[in-house]
Coordinates of C-alpha atoms and ligand atoms in Angstrom, one line a residue:
M27 CA 91.5 67.5 40.1
S28 CA 90.5 71.1 39.5
R29 CA 90.1 73.6 42.3
A30 CA 86.5 73.9 41.4
R31 CA 85.9 70.2 41.8
L32 CA 87.7 70.2 45.2
F33 CA 85.6 73.0 46.4
V34 CA 82.4 71.3 45.4
Y35 CA 83.5 68.2 47.2
I36 CA 84.2 70.1 50.4
T37 CA 80.9 71.9 50.4
A38 CA 78.9 68.9 49.4
I39 CA 80.4 66.5 52.0
G40 CA 80.5 69.2 54.7
L41 CA 83.4 70.0 56.9
G42 CA 83.4 67.0 59.2
L43 CA 85.0 64.4 57.1
W44 CA 87.6 66.8 55.7
M45 CA 88.6 67.8 59.3
V46 CA 89.0 64.2 60.3
A47 CA 91.1 63.5 57.3
A48 CA 93.4 66.6 57.6
P49 CA 92.9 68.4 60.9
L50 CA 95.8 70.7 60.4
A51 CA 94.6 71.9 57.1
S52 CA 91.1 72.5 58.2
L53 CA 91.5 76.3 58.0
S54 CA 91.9 75.9 54.3
V55 CA 88.2 75.1 54.1
S56 CA 87.2 78.7 55.0
K57 CA 90.2 80.2 53.3
P58 CA 90.8 78.0 50.3
N59 CA 93.9 80.0 49.2
R60 CA 95.8 79.5 52.4
K61 CA 98.8 77.2 51.9
P62 CA 98.9 74.3 54.3
A63 CA 101.8 74.4 56.8
K64 CA 105.0 72.8 55.5
S65 CA 104.8 69.8 57.7
D66 CA 101.4 68.6 56.6
K67 CA 102.0 68.7 52.9
S68 CA 101.4 65.4 51.1
I69 CA 101.0 64.4 47.5
A70 CA 99.8 61.4 45.6
I71 CA 101.6 60.8 42.3
L72 CA 99.7 58.5 39.9
Y73 CA 101.9 57.1 37.1
T74 CA 101.7 54.9 34.1
S75 CA 104.3 53.7 31.6
Q76 CA 104.8 51.2 28.8
V77 CA 101.2 51.1 27.9
Y78 CA 102.3 50.0 24.4
G79 CA 99.0 51.0 22.8
Q80 CA 96.8 48.8 25.0
V81 CA 94.1 51.5 25.2
R82 CA 91.3 49.2 26.2
S83 CA 91.0 45.8 27.8
C84 CA 89.6 43.2 25.4
N85 CA 87.7 41.8 28.4
C86 CA 88.0 38.2 27.1
T87 CA 88.4 36.9 30.6
K88 CA 88.4 38.4 34.0
F89 CA 92.2 38.4 33.9
R90 CA 92.1 41.1 31.2
Y91 CA 92.8 44.2 33.3
G92 CA 93.2 47.7 32.4
G93 CA 92.4 50.3 29.8
Y94 CA 91.9 54.1 29.8
G95 CA 88.1 53.8 30.3
R96 CA 88.6 52.2 33.7
Q97 CA 91.6 54.5 34.4
A98 CA 89.4 57.6 33.9
T99 CA 86.9 56.2 36.5
L100 CA 89.7 55.5 39.0
M101 CA 91.0 59.0 38.5
Q102 CA 87.6 60.5 39.0
Q103 CA 87.1 58.6 42.3
L104 CA 90.6 59.5 43.6
S105 CA 90.3 63.1 42.7
E106 CA 87.2 63.4 44.8
K107 CA 89.2 62.5 47.9
N108 CA 92.7 63.8 47.1
P109 CA 93.3 67.4 46.5
D110 CA 97.0 66.8 45.8
L111 CA 96.9 64.5 42.9
V112 CA 99.4 64.3 40.0
L113 CA 99.0 62.1 36.9
V114 CA 102.0 61.4 34.7
D115 CA 102.7 59.0 31.8
C116 CA 106.4 58.1 31.9
G117 CA 106.8 56.9 28.3
D118 CA 106.0 54.3 25.7
A119 CA 102.2 55.0 25.8
L120 CA 102.2 54.1 22.1
G121 CA 102.7 50.7 20.6
G122 CA 105.3 51.4 17.9
D123 CA 102.7 50.5 15.3
T124 CA 103.2 53.0 12.4
S125 CA 100.3 51.5 10.3
K126 CA 97.2 53.6 9.7
Q127 CA 95.6 51.9 12.7
G128 CA 98.6 52.7 14.8
Q129 CA 98.3 56.4 13.8
L130 CA 94.6 56.4 14.6
K131 CA 95.4 54.8 18.0
S132 CA 98.1 57.4 18.6
S133 CA 95.5 60.2 18.1
L134 CA 93.1 58.4 20.3
T135 CA 95.7 58.1 23.0
T136 CA 96.4 61.9 22.9
K137 CA 92.6 62.7 23.1
I138 CA 92.3 60.3 26.0
M139 CA 95.2 61.9 27.9
S140 CA 93.6 65.3 27.3
N141 CA 90.3 64.0 28.5
I142 CA 91.6 62.4 31.7
G143 CA 93.8 65.4 32.4
Y144 CA 97.3 64.0 32.4
N145 CA 99.7 66.6 33.9
A146 CA 102.6 65.3 31.8
W147 CA 103.5 62.8 29.1
V148 CA 107.1 61.9 28.9
P149 CA 108.0 60.3 25.6
G150 CA 109.8 56.9 25.5
E151 CA 111.4 55.3 22.4
M152 CA 108.0 54.4 21.1
E153 CA 106.9 58.0 20.9
I154 CA 110.2 58.9 19.2
A155 CA 109.6 56.1 16.6
A156 CA 106.0 57.4 16.1
D157 CA 107.5 60.8 15.1
L158 CA 107.8 63.1 18.1
H159 CA 107.5 66.3 16.0
N160 CA 104.1 65.3 14.8
L161 CA 103.0 64.0 18.2
N162 CA 104.1 67.2 19.8
E163 CA 101.8 69.2 17.4
Q164 CA 98.8 67.0 18.2
C165 CA 99.6 67.3 22.0
R166 CA 99.9 71.1 21.7
E167 CA 96.4 71.3 20.0
L168 CA 94.8 69.2 22.8
K169 CA 96.9 70.8 25.6
V170 CA 98.5 67.6 26.6
P171 CA 101.9 68.6 28.1
L172 CA 104.4 66.4 26.2
T173 CA 107.8 67.0 27.9
C174 CA 111.4 65.8 27.5
A175 CA 114.5 67.8 28.4
N176 CA 117.0 65.9 26.3
V177 CA 115.5 65.3 22.8
F178 CA 116.4 67.8 20.2
D179 CA 115.7 68.4 16.5
S180 CA 118.9 67.2 14.8
T181 CA 118.7 70.0 12.2
T182 CA 117.9 73.1 14.3
G183 CA 119.3 71.8 17.6
K184 CA 116.1 73.0 19.3
R185 CA 114.2 70.9 21.9
V186 CA 111.3 69.1 20.2
C187 CA 109.0 69.4 23.2
S188 CA 109.0 71.5 26.3
S189 CA 112.0 70.9 28.7
H190 CA 109.7 70.5 31.7
V191 CA 106.1 71.2 32.9
S192 CA 105.2 73.0 36.0
F193 CA 101.7 73.1 37.5
K194 CA 99.8 73.3 40.8
T195 CA 97.7 70.6 42.4
A196 CA 94.2 71.5 43.5
N197 CA 95.6 72.2 46.9
G198 CA 98.3 74.5 45.7
A199 CA 101.4 72.3 45.8
R200 CA 103.7 73.4 43.0
V201 CA 105.0 70.4 41.0
T202 CA 107.5 70.2 38.1
V203 CA 108.0 67.2 35.9
I204 CA 111.2 66.8 34.0
G205 CA 111.3 64.0 31.4
L206 CA 114.5 62.4 30.4
L207 CA 115.1 59.7 27.7
G208 CA 118.0 57.2 28.1
K209 CA 120.7 57.2 25.5
N210 CA 121.0 54.2 23.2
L211 CA 117.3 53.2 23.6
V212 CA 116.5 54.5 20.1
A213 CA 118.2 52.8 17.2
N214 CA 120.3 55.1 15.0
D215 CA 118.2 54.6 11.9
V216 CA 115.1 55.6 13.8
L217 CA 116.9 58.7 15.1
R218 CA 117.9 59.6 11.6
N219 CA 114.5 59.0 10.1
T220 CA 112.7 61.0 12.8
N221 CA 115.3 63.8 12.7
V222 CA 116.0 63.9 16.4
K223 CA 119.1 63.5 18.6
I224 CA 119.4 62.7 22.2
G225 CA 121.4 64.8 24.7
D226 CA 123.1 63.7 27.9
P227 CA 120.3 63.3 30.5
A228 CA 122.4 63.9 33.6
D229 CA 124.0 67.0 32.1
L230 CA 120.7 68.6 31.0
L231 CA 119.0 67.8 34.3
S232 CA 121.8 69.5 36.3
K233 CA 121.5 72.6 34.1
L234 CA 117.8 72.8 34.3
A235 CA 117.2 72.0 37.9
P236 CA 118.5 75.1 39.7
T237 CA 116.1 77.5 38.0
V238 CA 113.1 75.1 38.2
R239 CA 113.8 74.5 41.9
K240 CA 113.1 78.1 42.9
T241 CA 109.4 77.8 42.0
T242 CA 108.8 74.1 42.8
D243 CA 107.7 72.2 45.9
V244 CA 108.0 68.8 44.3
L245 CA 110.5 67.9 41.5
L246 CA 109.6 64.7 39.7
V247 CA 112.1 63.2 37.3
A248 CA 110.6 60.7 34.9
A249 CA 113.6 58.8 33.8
H250 CA 112.7 56.7 30.7
M251 CA 115.9 54.6 30.7
T252 CA 117.4 51.4 32.0
I253 CA 117.5 50.8 35.8
A254 CA 121.3 51.4 36.0
D255 CA 121.0 54.7 34.1
A256 CA 118.1 55.9 36.2
Q257 CA 119.9 55.0 39.5
A258 CA 122.8 57.1 38.3
I259 CA 120.3 60.0 37.8
A260 CA 118.8 59.4 41.2
K261 CA 122.3 59.5 42.9
L262 CA 122.7 63.1 41.7
G263 CA 120.1 63.9 44.4
I264 CA 118.4 66.6 42.2
G265 CA 114.8 65.3 42.1
D266 CA 112.6 64.7 45.0
V267 CA 111.5 61.6 43.3
V268 CA 112.9 59.6 40.3
I269 CA 110.7 57.2 38.5
C270 CA 112.4 54.7 36.2
S271 CA 110.1 53.6 33.4
H272 CA 112.0 51.5 30.9
I273 CA 112.0 48.2 32.6
E274 CA 112.0 44.6 31.5
K275 CA 109.0 42.4 31.8
D276 CA 108.5 42.5 35.5
L277 CA 105.1 41.6 36.8
L278 CA 103.6 42.1 40.2
M279 CA 100.1 40.7 40.5
P280 CA 97.6 41.3 43.3
A281 CA 96.5 38.4 45.5
K282 CA 93.3 36.6 44.4
D283 CA 90.2 38.8 44.5
Q284 CA 92.3 41.9 45.3
N285 CA 93.0 44.8 43.0
E286 CA 95.9 46.4 44.8
V287 CA 99.4 45.3 45.5
D288 CA 102.4 47.0 47.3
A289 CA 105.3 47.8 45.0
P290 CA 108.9 48.4 46.0
Y291 CA 110.5 51.8 46.4
S292 CA 113.5 53.3 48.1
N293 CA 113.7 56.4 50.3
D294 CA 117.0 57.9 51.1
Q295 CA 119.0 61.1 51.3
T296 CA 119.1 61.5 47.6
G297 CA 115.3 61.2 47.4
V298 CA 112.6 58.7 46.5
F299 CA 113.3 56.1 43.8
L300 CA 111.1 53.5 42.2
K301 CA 110.6 51.6 39.0
S302 CA 107.2 51.8 37.3
M303 CA 105.6 48.3 36.9
T304 CA 102.3 49.3 35.3
R305 CA 103.1 47.7 32.0
T306 CA 100.4 47.3 29.3
N307 CA 98.0 49.6 31.1
W308 CA 96.9 46.9 33.5
S309 CA 97.4 49.1 36.5
V310 CA 98.1 52.6 37.6
G311 CA 100.9 53.2 40.1
R312 CA 100.3 55.3 43.1
L313 CA 103.1 56.9 45.1
D314 CA 102.1 58.7 48.3
M315 CA 104.6 61.2 49.7
K316 CA 104.8 63.4 52.7
L317 CA 107.0 66.4 53.5
S318 CA 109.0 65.6 56.6
Q319 CA 109.9 68.1 59.4
S320 CA 113.4 68.3 57.8
G321 CA 111.9 69.5 54.6
K322 CA 112.5 66.3 52.6
W323 CA 109.8 64.4 50.7
Q324 CA 109.4 60.9 52.0
A325 CA 107.5 58.1 50.4
Q326 CA 104.7 56.7 52.5
S327 CA 103.6 53.9 50.2
N328 CA 103.8 52.8 46.6
K329 CA 101.0 50.6 45.1
L330 CA 99.8 49.3 41.9
L331 CA 96.1 49.8 41.5
Y332 CA 94.9 47.1 39.1
L333 CA 92.1 48.2 36.8
D334 CA 89.8 45.2 37.1
R335 CA 86.1 44.9 36.6
A336 CA 85.4 46.9 39.8
Y337 CA 85.9 50.0 37.6
E338 CA 83.2 50.7 35.0
E339 CA 84.5 52.3 31.9
S340 CA 84.0 56.1 31.8
P341 CA 81.3 57.0 29.3
A342 CA 83.4 59.9 28.0
I343 CA 86.2 57.6 27.2
V344 CA 83.9 55.0 25.7
K345 CA 82.7 57.7 23.3
L346 CA 86.3 58.2 22.2
F347 CA 86.7 54.5 21.7
D348 CA 83.5 54.4 19.6
E349 CA 84.8 57.2 17.4
Y350 CA 88.1 55.4 17.0
N351 CA 86.4 52.1 16.1
A352 CA 84.3 53.8 13.5
E353 CA 87.5 55.2 11.9
V354 CA 89.2 51.8 12.0
A355 CA 86.2 50.2 10.4
A356 CA 85.9 52.8 7.7
F357 CA 89.6 52.6 6.9
Y358 CA 89.7 48.8 6.6
I359 CA 86.5 48.6 4.6
E360 CA 87.8 51.1 2.1
Q361 CA 91.3 49.5 1.9
R362 CA 89.7 46.1 1.2
L363 CA 87.4 47.5 -1.5
K364 CA 90.2 49.1 -3.3
M365 CA 92.3 45.9 -3.2
R366 CA 89.4 43.9 -4.5
D367 CA 88.7 46.4 -7.3
E368 CA 92.3 46.2 -8.5
L369 CA 92.3 42.4 -8.3
D370 CA 89.0 42.2 -10.2
K371 CA 90.4 44.4 -12.9
K372 CA 93.4 42.1 -13.4
I373 CA 91.1 39.0 -13.4
R374 CA 88.8 40.6 -16.0
A375 CA 91.8 41.6 -18.1
R376 CA 92.5 37.9 -18.4
G377 CA 89.0 37.3 -19.7
L378 CA 87.7 35.7 -16.4
D379 CA 84.7 36.5 -14.2
P380 CA 85.9 37.4 -10.7
D381 CA 82.7 36.6 -9.0
E382 CA 82.5 33.1 -10.5
M383 CA 86.2 32.6 -9.7
R384 CA 85.6 33.5 -6.0
E385 CA 82.7 31.1 -5.8
R386 CA 84.8 28.3 -7.3
N387 CA 87.6 29.0 -4.9
K388 CA 85.4 28.9 -1.8
R389 CA 86.6 26.3 0.7
Y390 CA 84.2 27.1 3.6
A391 CA 80.6 25.9 3.6
G392 CA 79.3 27.8 6.5
H393 CA 77.4 26.3 9.5
A394 CA 74.0 26.1 7.8
A395 CA 75.4 23.5 5.4
C396 CA 76.3 21.1 8.3
K397 CA 72.9 21.3 10.0
S398 CA 70.9 18.8 7.9
C399 CA 73.3 15.8 8.5
H400 CA 74.6 16.6 12.1
V401 CA 71.5 17.9 13.8
A402 CA 72.6 17.0 17.4
A403 CA 76.1 18.6 17.0
Y404 CA 74.4 21.6 15.4
D405 CA 72.0 22.1 18.4
V406 CA 74.9 22.0 20.9
W407 CA 76.9 24.4 18.9
K408 CA 74.0 26.8 18.4
S409 CA 73.4 27.1 22.2
S410 CA 77.1 27.7 22.9
R411 CA 78.7 31.1 23.0
H412 CA 80.9 30.2 20.0
S413 CA 77.8 30.7 17.8
T414 CA 77.4 34.3 19.0
A415 CA 81.0 35.4 19.3
I416 CA 80.6 38.3 16.9
N417 CA 77.8 39.8 18.9
T418 CA 80.2 40.2 21.8
L419 CA 82.4 42.4 19.6
K420 CA 79.4 44.4 18.3
K421 CA 78.6 45.4 21.8
T422 CA 81.7 47.5 21.9
K423 CA 81.6 48.3 18.2
Q424 CA 84.8 46.3 17.6
E425 CA 83.5 43.8 15.0
Y426 CA 85.8 45.4 12.3
D427 CA 88.9 45.6 14.5
P428 CA 91.6 43.3 13.2
E429 CA 92.9 43.1 16.7
C430 CA 89.7 41.3 17.7
V431 CA 88.1 39.4 14.9
G432 CA 90.8 36.7 14.5
C433 CA 89.4 34.5 17.4
H434 CA 85.7 35.6 17.1
T435 CA 85.2 34.4 13.5
T436 CA 85.9 31.5 11.2
G437 CA 88.9 31.0 8.9
R438 CA 90.5 34.4 9.4
D439 CA 93.8 34.6 7.5
Q440 CA 93.0 31.3 5.7
L441 CA 92.4 31.1 2.0
S442 CA 88.7 32.1 1.4
G443 CA 88.1 32.5 5.1
F444 CA 86.7 35.5 7.1
V445 CA 87.7 38.9 5.7
N446 CA 85.4 41.4 7.3
M447 CA 81.7 41.9 8.2
K448 CA 80.8 43.5 5.0
E449 CA 82.4 41.0 2.7
T450 CA 82.0 37.7 4.5
P451 CA 79.3 38.1 7.2
E452 CA 78.5 34.4 6.7
L453 CA 81.8 33.5 8.3
A454 CA 81.3 35.5 11.5
N455 CA 81.3 33.6 14.9
V456 CA 83.3 30.6 15.9
Q457 CA 81.7 28.1 13.6
C458 CA 82.1 24.3 13.0
E459 CA 84.8 25.0 10.5
S460 CA 86.9 27.0 13.0
C461 CA 87.6 23.7 14.7
H462 CA 87.1 21.1 12.0
G463 CA 88.6 23.1 9.1
A464 CA 87.2 24.2 5.8
G465 CA 84.4 21.8 4.9
K466 CA 83.0 22.6 1.5
A467 CA 84.6 19.5 0.0
H468 CA 83.2 17.3 2.9
V469 CA 79.7 18.7 2.3
A470 CA 79.9 17.8 -1.4
K471 CA 81.2 14.3 -0.6
P472 CA 80.6 13.4 3.0
A473 CA 82.8 10.7 4.5
A474 CA 84.6 9.8 7.7
G475 CA 88.1 11.2 8.1
Y476 CA 87.3 14.9 7.8
G477 CA 87.7 17.4 10.6
V478 CA 90.1 15.7 13.0
T479 CA 90.7 18.3 15.8
G480 CA 91.4 18.6 19.5
E481 CA 93.0 20.5 22.3
D482 CA 95.8 22.2 20.3
N483 CA 93.2 23.8 18.1
C484 CA 91.3 25.2 21.1
R485 CA 94.5 26.7 22.4
S486 CA 95.0 28.7 19.2
C487 CA 92.3 31.0 20.6
H488 CA 92.1 30.1 24.3
T489 CA 95.8 31.1 24.5
D490 CA 97.9 30.9 27.7
E491 CA 98.1 34.7 27.7
L492 CA 94.4 35.4 27.2
D493 CA 92.8 32.5 29.0
P494 CA 95.3 31.1 31.5
D495 CA 92.7 29.0 33.3
F496 CA 91.7 27.1 30.2
D497 CA 91.2 23.5 31.1
Y498 CA 90.5 21.3 28.1
E499 CA 88.6 18.5 30.0
V500 CA 86.3 21.0 31.7
M501 CA 85.8 23.3 28.7
W502 CA 85.1 20.5 26.2
K503 CA 82.4 19.1 28.5
K504 CA 80.6 22.4 28.1
I505 CA 80.4 22.1 24.3
A506 CA 80.7 18.3 23.8
H507 CA 78.8 17.1 20.8
Ligands
HEC22 C1 75.1 15.4 3.5 C2 75.4 15.1 4.9 C3 76.6 15.8 5.5 C4 76.8 17.1 5.6 C5 76.1 18.2 4.9 C6 78.0 17.2 6.5 N1 78.4 16.0 6.9 FE1 79.9 15.7 8.2 N2 79.6 13.7 8.0 C7 78.7 13.1 7.2 C8 78.9 11.7 7.1 C9 78.1 10.7 6.3 C10 80.0 11.4 7.9 C11 80.7 10.1 8.2 C12 80.2 9.5 9.4 C13 80.8 8.2 9.6 O1 81.2 7.5 8.7 O2 81.0 7.9 10.8 C14 80.4 12.7 8.4 C15 81.5 12.9 9.3 C16 81.8 14.1 9.9 C17 82.8 14.3 11.0 C18 83.5 13.2 11.7 C19 84.5 12.6 11.0 C20 84.9 11.3 11.5 O3 85.7 10.7 10.9 O4 84.3 10.8 12.5 C21 82.8 15.6 11.2 C22 83.7 16.3 12.3 C23 81.9 16.3 10.4 N3 81.3 15.3 9.6 C24 81.7 17.6 10.3 C25 80.9 18.2 9.4 C26 80.8 19.6 9.3 C27 81.6 20.7 10.1 C28 79.9 19.9 8.2 C29 79.6 21.2 7.6 C30 80.7 22.0 7.1 C31 79.4 18.6 7.8 N4 80.1 17.6 8.5 C32 78.5 18.5 6.8 C33 77.7 13.7 6.5 C34 77.6 15.1 6.3
HEC23 C1 88.5 30.4 16.6 C2 88.8 30.6 18.0 C3 88.3 29.6 19.0 C4 88.6 28.2 19.0 C5 89.4 27.4 18.0 C6 87.9 27.7 20.2 N1 87.3 28.7 20.9 FE1 86.2 28.5 22.6 N2 85.7 30.4 22.5 C7 86.2 31.3 21.6 C8 85.6 32.6 21.8 C9 85.8 33.9 21.0 C10 84.7 32.4 22.9 C11 83.8 33.5 23.6 C12 82.6 33.7 22.7 C13 81.9 35.0 23.2 O1 81.2 34.8 24.2 O2 82.0 36.0 22.5 C14 84.8 31.0 23.3 C15 84.1 30.5 24.4 C16 84.2 29.2 24.8 C17 83.5 28.6 25.8 C18 82.4 29.2 26.6 C19 81.2 28.7 25.9 C20 79.9 28.8 26.7 O3 78.9 28.7 26.0 O4 80.0 29.0 27.9 C21 83.9 27.3 25.9 C22 83.5 26.2 26.9 C23 84.9 27.1 24.9 N3 85.1 28.2 24.2 C24 85.6 25.9 24.7 C25 86.4 25.6 23.6 C26 87.0 24.3 23.3 C27 86.9 23.1 24.2 C28 87.6 24.5 22.2 C29 88.4 23.4 21.4 C30 87.7 22.2 21.2 C31 87.5 25.8 21.7 N4 86.7 26.5 22.6 C32 88.0 26.4 20.6 C33 87.1 31.1 20.6 C34 87.5 29.8 20.2
HEC24 C1 93.6 35.2 20.8 C2 92.2 35.1 20.5 C3 91.3 36.2 20.9 C4 91.4 37.5 20.5 C5 92.5 38.2 19.6 C6 90.3 38.2 21.1 N1 89.5 37.4 21.8 FE1 87.9 37.8 22.9 N2 87.7 35.9 23.5 C7 88.6 34.9 23.2 C8 88.2 33.7 23.9 C9 88.9 32.4 23.8 C10 87.2 34.0 24.8 C11 86.4 33.1 25.7 C12 87.2 33.1 27.0 C13 86.5 32.2 28.1 O1 85.3 32.4 28.3 O2 87.2 31.4 28.6 C14 86.9 35.4 24.5 C15 85.9 36.2 25.1 C16 85.6 37.5 24.9 C17 84.7 38.3 25.7 C18 83.9 37.8 26.9 C19 82.5 37.4 26.4 C20 81.6 37.1 27.6 O3 80.4 37.1 27.4 O4 82.2 36.8 28.7 C21 84.8 39.6 25.2 C22 84.0 40.8 25.7 C23 85.7 39.6 24.2 N3 86.3 38.3 24.0 C24 86.1 40.7 23.4 C25 87.2 40.8 22.6 C26 87.7 42.0 22.0 C27 87.0 43.4 22.2 C28 88.8 41.7 21.3 C29 89.7 42.7 20.6 C30 90.3 43.7 21.4 C31 89.0 40.3 21.5 N4 88.0 39.8 22.2 C32 90.1 39.6 20.9 C33 89.6 35.0 22.2 C34 90.1 36.1 21.7
HEC25 C1 85.1 24.7 19.4 C2 85.5 23.7 18.4 C3 84.4 22.9 17.7 C4 83.3 23.5 17.1 C5 82.9 24.9 17.0 C6 82.6 22.4 16.6 N1 83.2 21.2 16.9 FE1 82.6 19.3 16.3 N2 84.1 18.5 17.4 C7 85.1 19.2 18.1 C8 85.9 18.3 18.8 C9 87.1 18.7 19.7 C10 85.4 17.1 18.6 C11 85.8 15.7 19.2 C12 87.0 15.2 18.5 C13 87.4 13.9 19.2 O1 87.1 13.8 20.4 O2 88.0 13.2 18.5 C14 84.3 17.2 17.7 C15 83.5 16.2 17.2 C16 82.6 16.3 16.2 C17 81.9 15.2 15.4 C18 82.2 13.8 15.6 C19 81.4 13.3 16.7 C20 81.6 11.8 16.9 O3 80.6 11.3 17.4 O4 82.6 11.3 16.6 C21 81.1 15.8 14.5 C22 80.2 15.1 13.5 C23 81.2 17.2 14.7 N3 82.1 17.5 15.7 C24 80.4 18.1 14.0 C25 80.4 19.5 14.3 C26 79.5 20.4 13.7 C27 78.4 20.1 12.6 C28 79.7 21.6 14.2 C29 79.0 22.9 14.0 C30 77.6 22.9 14.1 C31 80.8 21.5 15.1 N4 81.2 20.1 15.2 C32 81.4 22.5 15.9 C33 85.2 20.6 18.1 C34 84.3 21.5 17.6

C-alpha cells in the first residue's frame, strides 16, 4: 500500500496495463505527485469487524474460512493493483476473553494489525472490556491507529484514544476515519471497572467533522452501534460513508466454489451506508467508491471476499502465530506444573504417594492395550486419520492449544483423560477410548457390554458448526471395524 510499492509496481509492469486501467490518470506515471482530476478519483475501502478473536482458521474442513494469515495475502495481492486502498477494522476484533490466553491473543492481534498495515482500528465493546487504556498503549507502541471519538476516561474526562485518524492512500487521496461507539453496548459494571464513559456519538461527530473536513477527501464513519443508531448517524449526512459494525448474526455465503459474494449497501444524498457482514474473520468486506461529477462519493460495489484456501497464509503472519503458540504452550505447561505441585504437596501431607495414587485412579488404558485382543479393529484404526490427529496440530504448532486439543485427543476434560502433551502424551490422537469410553476396567476383565457408542458420539467432535457435511453412514464406512 505504500507509495514505494506502487512505484515498483508501475515500473515493473510497464505503462501499458496502467494506462488501460486508468487512462485519465496516466500522467501520474511520469509525475507521481500529480493529483488525479476530481472526476476519476476512486477508492477501495477494505473493512473487517466482529472478528471476535478468530485470528486463524482451524482448517478442520474446507468450510473453515478466514484468518489473518490469508487476509495478509489478500491485502498484498490487492495492494499490487489498487493504489487507493484503505483497511479498517470496525470493532470487536478481540474475543472478550480476559484469561491469560485472551491477553496473549490480544497482543497477537495488535502485532498482526501492525504487520498488515491497518489504517485504523475502531474499538467495539469487546475492546472496551479488554481494557482500552492498556490496548491503546500497546497500539501506540506498534503504531496501530486505535481511534474512537466518543470514549473518555471517566476520571480525567480525556479521550482514551485519538478522536480520528487521517492518512493518504498511495495515490494521494486524503482519508479520515472517525470511530464511534454506540451507547448502551457496554454494561455499566464494565464501564466502571474499565474506567471509561461513552459520550453522545452524533454530538461528537457534528463537533469534529467541520475541522476534519477541510483536509479530507473521504470521510469514513465507522459506527460500532446498532443498525437503528447507525442509520440515525448516516442521516446526519456528515460522512461520505457510514459503516455499521455491531450487527446480529447475519450470514451471507458465496455460491458453491466461489469466494466472493455481493453484499447490500445504499447510496443516497446523505452518503453511502452499509452494514459490515464479515463476522468471525471469515471474509473481508470491499467497498469500491467513485467520486461523481457532482463531487459526491458513490458506491460502485460492495463485496465480501471470503478467505478460503485459495489464499495461502502469509509467512510473516505464520511467524507471529508460531510465537503466540509458543507463549500459549509455555503458559499452560507452567500453570499445570504449579497446580500439580500444590496438589502433590497436599497428598503427601496426608501420608500418601501422589504417583501411586495417580496410577491407581487411571481409567484409560491407551490404544496399545487393545491391540492384542482386537487385531482387526486395531489395524483399521491405525490406518485412519484418527490415529494421527495430533500430528495435524503439530504441523501448525498448536498441539498445546486448549482451543484445539479437545477433539484431536482422548478423554480431554474427563477424569484421568488427556491433559497436555507433556503430561499425557499417551492419550494424544482420537483413540479407541475416545469413542468407546475409558477402558482400563475392560482390559482387566474383558467382557461384552463395554463401549456401546454411535453417531451421537461422532457428533461431539464432527459438530454441525465445524463439519456441516458430516454424514454418519458415509463416514462410518470409512472407518468401520
Ligand atoms: C484381553 C483381551 C481384551 C483386551 C485387551 C480388550 N478387549 Fe475388548 N473385548 C474382549 C472380549 C473377550 C470381548 C467380548 C467379546 C464378545 O463377547 O463378543 C470384548 C468386547 C469389546 C467390545 C464390544 C463390546 C460388545 O459388547 O460387543 C468393544 C467395543 C471392545 N471390546 C473394545 C476394546 C477396547 C477399546 C480395548 C482397549 C481399551 C479392549 N477392548 C481391550 C477382549 C479384550
Ligand atoms: C474425539 C473427537 C472425534 C470423535 C468422537 C470422532 N471423530 Fe472422526 N475425526 C476427528 C478428527 C480430529 C479427525 C481428523 C483427524 C486429522 O486428520 O487430524 C477425524 C477424522 C475422521 C474421518 C476421516 C478419516 C480418514 O482417515 O479419512 C472420518 C471418516 C471420521 N472422522 C469419522 C468418524 C466417525 C464415523 C465417528 C463416530 C463413530 C467419529 N469420526 C468420531 C475427531 C473425532
Ligand atoms: C469441535 C472439535 C474440534 C476442534 C475444537 C478442533 N478440531 Fe480440527 N478437526 C475436527 C474434526 C472432526 C476434523 C475432521 C473433519 C473431516 O475430515 O470431516 C478435524 C480436522 C482438522 C484438520 C484437517 C486435517 C486434514 O488432514 O484435512 C486440521 C488442520 C485441524 N482439524 C486443525 C485444528 C486446529 C488447528 C484446531 C484448533 C484451532 C482444531 N482443529 C480444533 C474436530 C475439531
Ligand atoms: C471414531 C470412533 C471409534 C474409534 C476411534 C474406535 N471405534 Fe470401535 N466402534 C465404533 C463404532 C461406532 C462401532 C460400532 C458400534 C455398533 O455398530 O454398534 C465400533 C465397534 C467396535 C467393536 C465391536 C465390533 C463388533 O463386531 O461388534 C470393537 C471390538 C471395537 N469397536 C474396538 C475398537 C478398538 C480396539 C479400537 C481402537 C483400536 C476402536 N474400536 C476404535 C467407534 C470407534
